[in-house]
Short mmCIF file of C-alpha atoms in Angstrom, two decimals:
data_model
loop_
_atom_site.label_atom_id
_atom_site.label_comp_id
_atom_site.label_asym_id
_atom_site.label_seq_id
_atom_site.Cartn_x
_atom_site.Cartn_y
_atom_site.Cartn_z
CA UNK A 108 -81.91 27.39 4.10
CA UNK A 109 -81.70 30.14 1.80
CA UNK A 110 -84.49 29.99 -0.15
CA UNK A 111 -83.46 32.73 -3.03
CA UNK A 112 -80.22 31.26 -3.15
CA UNK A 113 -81.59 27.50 -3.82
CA UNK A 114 -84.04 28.43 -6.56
CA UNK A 115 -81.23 30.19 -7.71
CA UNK A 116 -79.42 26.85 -7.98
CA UNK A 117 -82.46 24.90 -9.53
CA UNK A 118 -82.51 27.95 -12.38
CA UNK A 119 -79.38 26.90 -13.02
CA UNK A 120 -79.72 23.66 -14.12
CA UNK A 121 -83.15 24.44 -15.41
CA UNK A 122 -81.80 26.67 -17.86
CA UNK A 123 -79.75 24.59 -19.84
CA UNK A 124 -80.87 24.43 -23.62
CA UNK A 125 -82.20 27.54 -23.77
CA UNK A 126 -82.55 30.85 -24.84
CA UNK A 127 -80.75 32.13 -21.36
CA UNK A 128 -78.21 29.33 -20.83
CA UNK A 129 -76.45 30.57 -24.29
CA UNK A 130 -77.04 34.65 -23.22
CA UNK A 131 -75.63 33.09 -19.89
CA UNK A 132 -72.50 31.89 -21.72
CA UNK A 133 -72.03 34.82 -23.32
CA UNK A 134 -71.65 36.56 -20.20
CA UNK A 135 -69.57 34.26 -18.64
CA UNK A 136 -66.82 34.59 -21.59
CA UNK A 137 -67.39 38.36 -21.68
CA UNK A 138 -66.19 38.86 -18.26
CA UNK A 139 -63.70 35.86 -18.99
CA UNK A 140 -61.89 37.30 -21.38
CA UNK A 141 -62.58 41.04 -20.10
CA UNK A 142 -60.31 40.03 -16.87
CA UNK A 143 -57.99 38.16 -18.87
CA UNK A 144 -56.95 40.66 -21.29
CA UNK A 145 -57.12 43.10 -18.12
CA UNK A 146 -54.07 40.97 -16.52
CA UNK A 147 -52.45 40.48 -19.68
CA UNK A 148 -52.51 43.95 -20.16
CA UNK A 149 -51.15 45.66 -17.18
CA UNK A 150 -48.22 42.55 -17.32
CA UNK A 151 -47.12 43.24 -20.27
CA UNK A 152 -47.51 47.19 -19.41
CA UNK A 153 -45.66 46.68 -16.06
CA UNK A 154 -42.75 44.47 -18.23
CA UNK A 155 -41.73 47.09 -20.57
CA UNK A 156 -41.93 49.98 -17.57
CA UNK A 157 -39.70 47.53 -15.48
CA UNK A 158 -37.50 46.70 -18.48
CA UNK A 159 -36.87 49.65 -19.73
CA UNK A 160 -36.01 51.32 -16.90
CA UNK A 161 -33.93 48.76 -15.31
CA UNK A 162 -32.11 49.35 -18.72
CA UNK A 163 -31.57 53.09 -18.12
CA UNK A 164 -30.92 53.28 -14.41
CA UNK A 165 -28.21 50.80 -15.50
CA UNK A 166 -26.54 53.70 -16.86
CA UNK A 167 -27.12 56.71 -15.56
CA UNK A 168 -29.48 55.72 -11.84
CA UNK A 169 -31.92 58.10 -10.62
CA UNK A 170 -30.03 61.36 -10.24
CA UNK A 171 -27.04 62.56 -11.80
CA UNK A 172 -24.66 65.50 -10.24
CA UNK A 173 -21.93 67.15 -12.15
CA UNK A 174 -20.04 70.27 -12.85
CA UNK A 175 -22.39 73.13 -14.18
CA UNK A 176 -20.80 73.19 -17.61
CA UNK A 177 -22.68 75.49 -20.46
CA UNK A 178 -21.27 74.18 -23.08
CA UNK A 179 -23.16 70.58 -22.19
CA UNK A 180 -19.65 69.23 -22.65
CA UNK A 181 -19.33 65.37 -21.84
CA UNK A 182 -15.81 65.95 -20.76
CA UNK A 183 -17.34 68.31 -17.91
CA UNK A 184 -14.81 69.98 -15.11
CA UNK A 185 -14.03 67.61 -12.53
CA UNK A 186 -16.07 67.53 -8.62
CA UNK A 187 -14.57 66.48 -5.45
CA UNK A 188 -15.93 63.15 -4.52
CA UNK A 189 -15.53 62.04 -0.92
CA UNK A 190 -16.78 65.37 0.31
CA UNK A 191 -20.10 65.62 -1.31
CA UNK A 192 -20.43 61.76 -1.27
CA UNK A 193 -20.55 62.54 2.63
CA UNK A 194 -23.40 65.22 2.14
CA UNK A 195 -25.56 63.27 0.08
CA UNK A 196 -25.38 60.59 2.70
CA UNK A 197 -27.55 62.67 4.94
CA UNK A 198 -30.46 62.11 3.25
CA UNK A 199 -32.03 58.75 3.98
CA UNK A 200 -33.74 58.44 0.82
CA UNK A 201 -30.47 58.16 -0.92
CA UNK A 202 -29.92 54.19 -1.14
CA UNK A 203 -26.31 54.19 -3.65
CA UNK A 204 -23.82 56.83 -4.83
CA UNK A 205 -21.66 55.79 -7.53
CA UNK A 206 -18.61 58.01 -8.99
CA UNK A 207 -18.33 58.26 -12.80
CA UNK A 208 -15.98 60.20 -15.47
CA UNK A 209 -16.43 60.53 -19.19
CA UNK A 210 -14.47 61.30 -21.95
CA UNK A 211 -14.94 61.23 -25.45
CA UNK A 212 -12.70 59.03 -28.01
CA UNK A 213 -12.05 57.62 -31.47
CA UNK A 214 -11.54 53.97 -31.65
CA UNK A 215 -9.24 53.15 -34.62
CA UNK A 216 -9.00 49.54 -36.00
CA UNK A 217 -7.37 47.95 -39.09
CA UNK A 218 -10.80 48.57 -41.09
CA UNK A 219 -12.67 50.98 -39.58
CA UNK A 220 -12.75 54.21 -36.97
CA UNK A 221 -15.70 55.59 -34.53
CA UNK A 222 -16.48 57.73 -32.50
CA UNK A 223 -17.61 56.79 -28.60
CA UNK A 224 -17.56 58.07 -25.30
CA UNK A 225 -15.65 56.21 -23.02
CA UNK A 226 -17.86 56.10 -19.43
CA UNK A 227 -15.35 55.40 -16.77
CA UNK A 228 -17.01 53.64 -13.39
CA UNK A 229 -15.39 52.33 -9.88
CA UNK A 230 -14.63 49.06 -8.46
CA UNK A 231 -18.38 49.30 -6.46
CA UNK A 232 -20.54 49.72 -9.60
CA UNK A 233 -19.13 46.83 -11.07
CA UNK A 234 -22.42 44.87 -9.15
CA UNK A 235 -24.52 47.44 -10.63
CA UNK A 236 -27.46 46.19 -13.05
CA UNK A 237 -25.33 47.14 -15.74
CA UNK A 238 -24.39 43.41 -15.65
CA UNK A 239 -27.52 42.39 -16.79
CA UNK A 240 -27.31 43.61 -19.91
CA UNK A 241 -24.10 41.49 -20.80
CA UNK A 242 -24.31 38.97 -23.53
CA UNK A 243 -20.99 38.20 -24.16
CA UNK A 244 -17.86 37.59 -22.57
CA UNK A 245 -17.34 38.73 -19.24
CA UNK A 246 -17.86 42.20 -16.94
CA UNK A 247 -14.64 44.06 -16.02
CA UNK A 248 -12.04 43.16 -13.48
CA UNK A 249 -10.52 46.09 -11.20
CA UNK A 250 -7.13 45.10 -10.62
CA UNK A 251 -5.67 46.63 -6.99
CA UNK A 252 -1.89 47.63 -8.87
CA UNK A 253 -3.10 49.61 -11.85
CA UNK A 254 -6.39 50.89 -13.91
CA UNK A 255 -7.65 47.78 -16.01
CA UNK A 256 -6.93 48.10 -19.67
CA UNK A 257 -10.55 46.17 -20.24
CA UNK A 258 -13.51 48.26 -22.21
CA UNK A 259 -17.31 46.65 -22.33
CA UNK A 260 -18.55 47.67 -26.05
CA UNK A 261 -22.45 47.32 -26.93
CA UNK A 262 -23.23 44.94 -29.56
CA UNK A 263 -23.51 47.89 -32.18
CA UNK A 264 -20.09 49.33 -31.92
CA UNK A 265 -18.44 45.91 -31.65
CA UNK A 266 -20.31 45.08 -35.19
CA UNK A 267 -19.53 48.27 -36.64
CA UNK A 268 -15.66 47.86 -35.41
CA UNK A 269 -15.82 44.32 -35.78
CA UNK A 270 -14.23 43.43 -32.79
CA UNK A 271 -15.21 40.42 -30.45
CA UNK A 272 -14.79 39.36 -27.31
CA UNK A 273 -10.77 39.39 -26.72
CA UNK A 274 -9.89 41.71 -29.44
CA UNK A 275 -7.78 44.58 -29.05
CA UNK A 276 -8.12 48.32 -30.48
CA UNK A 277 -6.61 51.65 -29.97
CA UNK A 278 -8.42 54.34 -28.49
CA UNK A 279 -7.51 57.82 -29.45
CA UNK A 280 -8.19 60.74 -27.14
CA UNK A 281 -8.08 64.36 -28.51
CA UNK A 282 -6.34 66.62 -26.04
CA UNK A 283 -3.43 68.58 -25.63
CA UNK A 284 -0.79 66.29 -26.06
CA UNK A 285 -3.12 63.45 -27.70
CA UNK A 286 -3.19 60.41 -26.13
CA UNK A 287 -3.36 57.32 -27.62
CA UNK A 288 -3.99 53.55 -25.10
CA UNK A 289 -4.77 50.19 -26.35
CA UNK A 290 -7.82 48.51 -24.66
CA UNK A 291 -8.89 45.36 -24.46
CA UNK A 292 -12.81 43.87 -24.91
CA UNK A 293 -13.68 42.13 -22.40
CA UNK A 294 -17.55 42.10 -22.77
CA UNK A 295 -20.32 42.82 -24.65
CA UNK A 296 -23.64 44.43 -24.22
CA UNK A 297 -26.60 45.30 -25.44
CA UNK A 298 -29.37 47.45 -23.90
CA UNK A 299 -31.73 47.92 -27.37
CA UNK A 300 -31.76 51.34 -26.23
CA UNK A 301 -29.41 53.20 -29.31
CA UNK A 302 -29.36 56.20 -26.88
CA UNK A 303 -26.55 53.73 -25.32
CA UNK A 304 -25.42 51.15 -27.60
CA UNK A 305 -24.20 53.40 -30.31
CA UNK A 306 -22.16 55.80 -27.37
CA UNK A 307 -21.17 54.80 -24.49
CA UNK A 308 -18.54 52.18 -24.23
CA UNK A 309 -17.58 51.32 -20.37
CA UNK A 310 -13.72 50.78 -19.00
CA UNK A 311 -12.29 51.48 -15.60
CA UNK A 312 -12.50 55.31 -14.28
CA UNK A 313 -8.84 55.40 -13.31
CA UNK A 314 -7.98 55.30 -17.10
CA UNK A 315 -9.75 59.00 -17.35
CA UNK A 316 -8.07 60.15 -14.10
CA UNK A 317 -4.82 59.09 -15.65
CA UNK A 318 -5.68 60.52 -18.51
CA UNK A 319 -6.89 63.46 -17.29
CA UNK A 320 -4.26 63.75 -14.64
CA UNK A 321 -6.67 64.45 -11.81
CA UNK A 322 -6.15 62.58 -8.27
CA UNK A 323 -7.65 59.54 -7.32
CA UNK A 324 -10.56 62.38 -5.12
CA UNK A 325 -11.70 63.84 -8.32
CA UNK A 326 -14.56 62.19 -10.66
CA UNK A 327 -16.70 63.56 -13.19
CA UNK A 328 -19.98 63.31 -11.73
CA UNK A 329 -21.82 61.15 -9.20
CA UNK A 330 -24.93 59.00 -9.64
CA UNK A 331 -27.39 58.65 -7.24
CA UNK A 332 -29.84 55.97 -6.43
CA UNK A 333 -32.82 56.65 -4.44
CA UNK A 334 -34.71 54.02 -2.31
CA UNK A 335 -38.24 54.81 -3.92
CA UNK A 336 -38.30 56.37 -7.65
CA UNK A 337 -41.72 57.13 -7.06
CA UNK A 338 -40.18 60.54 -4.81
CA UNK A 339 -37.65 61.57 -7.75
CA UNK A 340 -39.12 65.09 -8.21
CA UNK A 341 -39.46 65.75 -4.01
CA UNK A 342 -35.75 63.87 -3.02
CA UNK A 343 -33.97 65.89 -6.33
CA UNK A 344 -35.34 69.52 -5.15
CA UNK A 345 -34.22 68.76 -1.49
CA UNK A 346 -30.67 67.66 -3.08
CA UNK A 347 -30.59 70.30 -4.80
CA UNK A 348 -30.65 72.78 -1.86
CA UNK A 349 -27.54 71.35 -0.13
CA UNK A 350 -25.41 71.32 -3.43
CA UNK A 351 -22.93 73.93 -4.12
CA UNK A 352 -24.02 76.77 -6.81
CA UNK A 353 -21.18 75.35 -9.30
CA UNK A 354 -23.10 71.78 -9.30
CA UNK A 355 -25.95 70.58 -11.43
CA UNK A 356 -28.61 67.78 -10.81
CA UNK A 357 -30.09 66.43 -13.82
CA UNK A 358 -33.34 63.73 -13.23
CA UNK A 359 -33.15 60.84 -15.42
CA UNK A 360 -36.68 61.91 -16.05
CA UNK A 361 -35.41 64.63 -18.01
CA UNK A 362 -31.80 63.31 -20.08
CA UNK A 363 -33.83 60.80 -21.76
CA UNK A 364 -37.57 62.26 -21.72
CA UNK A 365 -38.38 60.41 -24.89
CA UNK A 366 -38.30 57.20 -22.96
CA UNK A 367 -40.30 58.19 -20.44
CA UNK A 368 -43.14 60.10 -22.04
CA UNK A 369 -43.54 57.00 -24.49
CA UNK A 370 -43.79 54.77 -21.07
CA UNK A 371 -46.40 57.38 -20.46
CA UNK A 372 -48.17 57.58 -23.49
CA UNK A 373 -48.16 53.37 -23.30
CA UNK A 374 -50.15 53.75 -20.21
CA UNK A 375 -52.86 56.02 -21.44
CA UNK A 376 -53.47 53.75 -24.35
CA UNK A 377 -53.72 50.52 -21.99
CA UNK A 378 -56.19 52.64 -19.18
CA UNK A 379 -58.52 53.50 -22.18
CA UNK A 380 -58.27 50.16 -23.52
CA UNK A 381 -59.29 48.59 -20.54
CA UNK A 382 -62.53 51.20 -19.97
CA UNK A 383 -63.72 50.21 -23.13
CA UNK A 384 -63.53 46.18 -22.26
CA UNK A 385 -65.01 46.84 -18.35
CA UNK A 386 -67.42 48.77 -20.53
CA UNK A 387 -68.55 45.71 -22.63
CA UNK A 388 -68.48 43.15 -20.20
CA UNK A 389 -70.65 45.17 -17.67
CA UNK A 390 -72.87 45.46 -20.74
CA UNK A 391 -73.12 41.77 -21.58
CA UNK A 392 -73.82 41.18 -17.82
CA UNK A 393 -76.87 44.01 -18.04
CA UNK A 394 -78.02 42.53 -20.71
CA UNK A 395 -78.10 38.71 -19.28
CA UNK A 396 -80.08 39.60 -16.31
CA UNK A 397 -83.20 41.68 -18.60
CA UNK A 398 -83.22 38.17 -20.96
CA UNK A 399 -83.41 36.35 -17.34
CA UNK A 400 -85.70 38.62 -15.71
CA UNK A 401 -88.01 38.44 -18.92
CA UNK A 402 -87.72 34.80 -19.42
CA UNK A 403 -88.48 34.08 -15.73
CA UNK A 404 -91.88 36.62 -15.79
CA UNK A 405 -94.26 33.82 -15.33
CA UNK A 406 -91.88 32.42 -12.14
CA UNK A 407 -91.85 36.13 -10.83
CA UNK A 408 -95.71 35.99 -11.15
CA UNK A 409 -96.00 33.16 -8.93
CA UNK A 410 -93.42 33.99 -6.49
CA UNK A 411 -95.17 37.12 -6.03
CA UNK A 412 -98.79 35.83 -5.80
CA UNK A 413 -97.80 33.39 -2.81
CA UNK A 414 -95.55 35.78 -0.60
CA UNK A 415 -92.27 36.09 -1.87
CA UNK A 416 -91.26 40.20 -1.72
CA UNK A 417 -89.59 42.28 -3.81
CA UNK A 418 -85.93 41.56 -2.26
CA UNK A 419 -86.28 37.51 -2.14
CA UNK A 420 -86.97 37.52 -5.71
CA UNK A 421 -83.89 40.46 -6.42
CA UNK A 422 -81.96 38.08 -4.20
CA UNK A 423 -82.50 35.26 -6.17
CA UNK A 424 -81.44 36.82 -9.65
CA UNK A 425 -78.13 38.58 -7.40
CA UNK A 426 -77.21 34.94 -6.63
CA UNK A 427 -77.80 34.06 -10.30
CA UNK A 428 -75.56 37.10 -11.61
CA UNK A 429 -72.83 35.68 -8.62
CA UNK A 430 -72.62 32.45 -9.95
CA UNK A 431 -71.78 33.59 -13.23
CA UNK A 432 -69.66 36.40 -12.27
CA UNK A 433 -67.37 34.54 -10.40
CA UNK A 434 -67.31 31.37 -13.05
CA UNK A 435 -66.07 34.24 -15.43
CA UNK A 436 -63.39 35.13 -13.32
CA UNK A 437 -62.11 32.33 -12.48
CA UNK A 438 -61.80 31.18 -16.01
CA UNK A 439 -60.25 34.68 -16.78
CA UNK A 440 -57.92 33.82 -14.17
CA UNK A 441 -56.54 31.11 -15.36
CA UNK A 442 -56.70 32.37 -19.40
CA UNK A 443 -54.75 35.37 -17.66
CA UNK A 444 -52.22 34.12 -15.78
CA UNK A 445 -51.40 30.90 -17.98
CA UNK A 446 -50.61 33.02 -20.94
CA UNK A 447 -48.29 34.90 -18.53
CA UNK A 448 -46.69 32.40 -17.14
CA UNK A 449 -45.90 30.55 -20.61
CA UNK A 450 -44.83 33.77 -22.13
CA UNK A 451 -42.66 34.61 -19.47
CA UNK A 452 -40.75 31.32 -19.18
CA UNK A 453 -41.08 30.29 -22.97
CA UNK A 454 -40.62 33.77 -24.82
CA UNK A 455 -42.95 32.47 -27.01
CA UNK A 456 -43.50 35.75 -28.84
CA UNK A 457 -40.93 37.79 -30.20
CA UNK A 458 -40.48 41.61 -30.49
CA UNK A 459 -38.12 43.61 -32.76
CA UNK A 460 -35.13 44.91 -30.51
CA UNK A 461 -35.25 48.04 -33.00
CA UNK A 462 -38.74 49.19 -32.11
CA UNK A 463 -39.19 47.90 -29.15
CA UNK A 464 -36.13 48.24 -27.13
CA UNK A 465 -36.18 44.32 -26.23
CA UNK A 466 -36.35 40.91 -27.92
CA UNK A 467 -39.48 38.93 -26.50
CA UNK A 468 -42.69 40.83 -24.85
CA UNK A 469 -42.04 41.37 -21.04
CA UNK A 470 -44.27 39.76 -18.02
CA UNK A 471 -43.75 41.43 -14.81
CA UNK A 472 -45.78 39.44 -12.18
CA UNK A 473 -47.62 41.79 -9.56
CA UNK A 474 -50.06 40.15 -6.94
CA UNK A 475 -51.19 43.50 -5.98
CA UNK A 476 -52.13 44.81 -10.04
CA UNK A 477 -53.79 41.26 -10.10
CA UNK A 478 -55.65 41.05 -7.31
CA UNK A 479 -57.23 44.91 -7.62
CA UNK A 480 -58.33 43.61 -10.93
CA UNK A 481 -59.91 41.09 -9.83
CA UNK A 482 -61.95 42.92 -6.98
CA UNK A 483 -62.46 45.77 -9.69
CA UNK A 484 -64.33 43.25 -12.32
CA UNK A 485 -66.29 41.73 -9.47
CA UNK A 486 -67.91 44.51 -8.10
CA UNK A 487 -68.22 46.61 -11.30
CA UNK A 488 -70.02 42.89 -12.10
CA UNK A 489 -72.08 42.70 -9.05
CA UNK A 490 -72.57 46.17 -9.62
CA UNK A 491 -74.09 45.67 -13.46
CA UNK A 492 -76.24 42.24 -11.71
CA UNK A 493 -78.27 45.15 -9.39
CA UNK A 494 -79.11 47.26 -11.83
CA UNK A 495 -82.02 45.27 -14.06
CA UNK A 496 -83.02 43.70 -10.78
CA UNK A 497 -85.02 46.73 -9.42
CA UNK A 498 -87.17 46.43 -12.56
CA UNK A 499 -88.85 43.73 -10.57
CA UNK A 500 -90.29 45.92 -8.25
CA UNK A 501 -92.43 46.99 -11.33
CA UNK A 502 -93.65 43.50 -12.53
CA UNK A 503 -97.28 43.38 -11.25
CA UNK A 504 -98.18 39.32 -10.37
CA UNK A 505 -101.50 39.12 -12.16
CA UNK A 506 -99.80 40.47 -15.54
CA UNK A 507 -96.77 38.34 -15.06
CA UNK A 508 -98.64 35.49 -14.65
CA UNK A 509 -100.47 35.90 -17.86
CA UNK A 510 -97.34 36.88 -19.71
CA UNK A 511 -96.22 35.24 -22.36
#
């Protein structure tokens, strides 16, 4: 038998109604709460990364090559496809290459006229995440005869316009001759990013070719999809290298910056939050063990007078902080992960789409975030439970027994 770890135990119960057991409880919720808010944090944190993101590789992927254009014209020079399709294929961290073509536009209806830019995409990106952002109607169809005369417009522009689902409007293209076709909506989307919704409206890119009279080898641009996003900056400068001198490669990183230095600055705030609660809690749990350690002179006294040494008696108290260290986190577990789980499958709390890019607060569910903040509050816990023990070492038994 362990003999630090059972009068460990029998402090336990003996403990109850007083001074210690509500110090005690205080510590327990401390580190409760601590680890809860910990995984509620970095869930939430991970949701709007993964959400936002998801939203804007849904239009423009990891990498985007086009014609070197200084102007920063949207209806850039045309690139040969197939061929450098072929060379990007060499590089094994390339996962999908989809073509693209853009062209700007003025959509005229009975009541109103705006200006978009039409993003033309193939047959293939069709499955692209870009479905996920539907919420009406349906995605496009890519018939094998002709280009499809179906557009996907973002919730914005279809208010604005007020078309719906089925509607049909006339799409004006300003070139020499003008060009006028008649599309119809077949979906609509909505992204909450305004970077998107108020631009881009999506149709088939054999409309541009036709309208630009280029052959069915020629698209605007390609995007690129790497296997790991975390190797952006390394994969893009060894692209680069093999790309003609005419070509540019643009990093999603950098077209919309905004988004990602906000991601950025999110995580800063949530890191510094998160000091400041590991911080408190390791203070609560400091401050538990002095109260025991100084309620429990006498005992330490006595212990010392008939044998026990320093380390049984540090033992005993290191058992003690245990025991209340892992109550904590299991209860901060379950705090944690329940309010997770009923956020993420109830949407219980809302968000404004205007400032926050979505409707409801994200949950992104990551055993391996979870489980390193777990190990990280236990031994910063265990850690805080050593520290007051060594002033033990310093009680003498003849003055502890006398103490009162």
């Amino acid at each position: 038998m362990n003999i630090s770890r059972y009068i460990s135990s029998k402090i336990d119960g003996a403990d109850s109604g007083s001074f210690t057991s509500s110090v005690t409880k205080i510590a327990i919720i401390s580190i409760a709460l601590g680890l809860a808010v910990m995984i509620v944090s970095f869930s939430i944190l991970e949701g709007f990364r993964n959400e936002i993101q998801s939203k804007i590789f849904s239009f423009g992927a990891h990498l985007q090559i086009s014609k070197y254009d200084t102007n920063n014209s949207l209806n850039a020079e045309p690139i040969s496809g197939p061929r450098l399709i072929q060379t990007l294929r060499r590089s094994p961290q390339v996962d999908v290459i989809q073509p693209f073509a853009r062209k700007t536009a003025i959509i005229k209806t009975k009541e109103e006229v705006l200006g978009i830019v039409l993003k033309g995409i193939d047959e293939k990106t069709s499955r692209s995440p870009m479905r996920q952002n539907l919420v009406a109607g349906e995605f496009l169809t890519f018939p094998d005869s002709s280009a499809s005369n179906d557009v996907l417009l973002s919730r914005k522009v279809a208010d604005k316009l007020r078309l719906k689902v089925g509607d049909e409007a006339l799409f004006y293209f300003i070139q020499n001759p003008p060009r006028v076709r008649k599309f119809q909506v077949r979906g609509i989307y909505q992204t909450g990013l305004d970077e998107f919704d108020e631009v881009y409206i999506i149709g088939d890119i054999r409309q541009i070719r036709d309208l630009n009279a280029w052959p069915d080898s020629l698209v605007g641009g390609l995007e690129v999809t790497l296997r790991d996003f975390q190797r952006l900056d390394l994969v893009s400068d060894n692209l680069y290298e093999t790309l003609p001198y005419d070509l540019k490669l643009d990093k999603i990183t950098d077209q919309y910056a905004q988004l990602f230095d906000w991601l950025k600055l999110l995580n800063k705030n949530v890191v510094i939050f998160l000091i400041l609660i590991i911080f408190v809690a390791t203070f609560n749990m400091v401050a538990t063990i002095f109260i025991m350690i100084l309620e429990r002179t006498n005992m330490i006294g006595v212990l010392k007078a008939i044998g026990a040494t320093d380390n049984q008696i540090r033992s005993m108290f290191f058992f003690r902080g245990l025991s209340l260290t892992l109550r904590g986190m299991l209860i901060g577990n379950l705090i944690g992960l329940g309010f997770c789980a009923v956020q993420y499958y109830t949407h219980l709390i809302p968000l404004d789409p205007e400032n926050y890019y979505m409707d409801r607060v994200p949950i992104h569910w990551d055993l391996t975030i979870i489980i390193v903040l777990n190990v990280a509050t236990f031994l910063t816990s265990l850690l805080a439970v050593l520290i007051p023990t060594y002033l033990i070492s310093r009680i003498m038994p003849v003055a502890a027994i006398k103490f009162d």
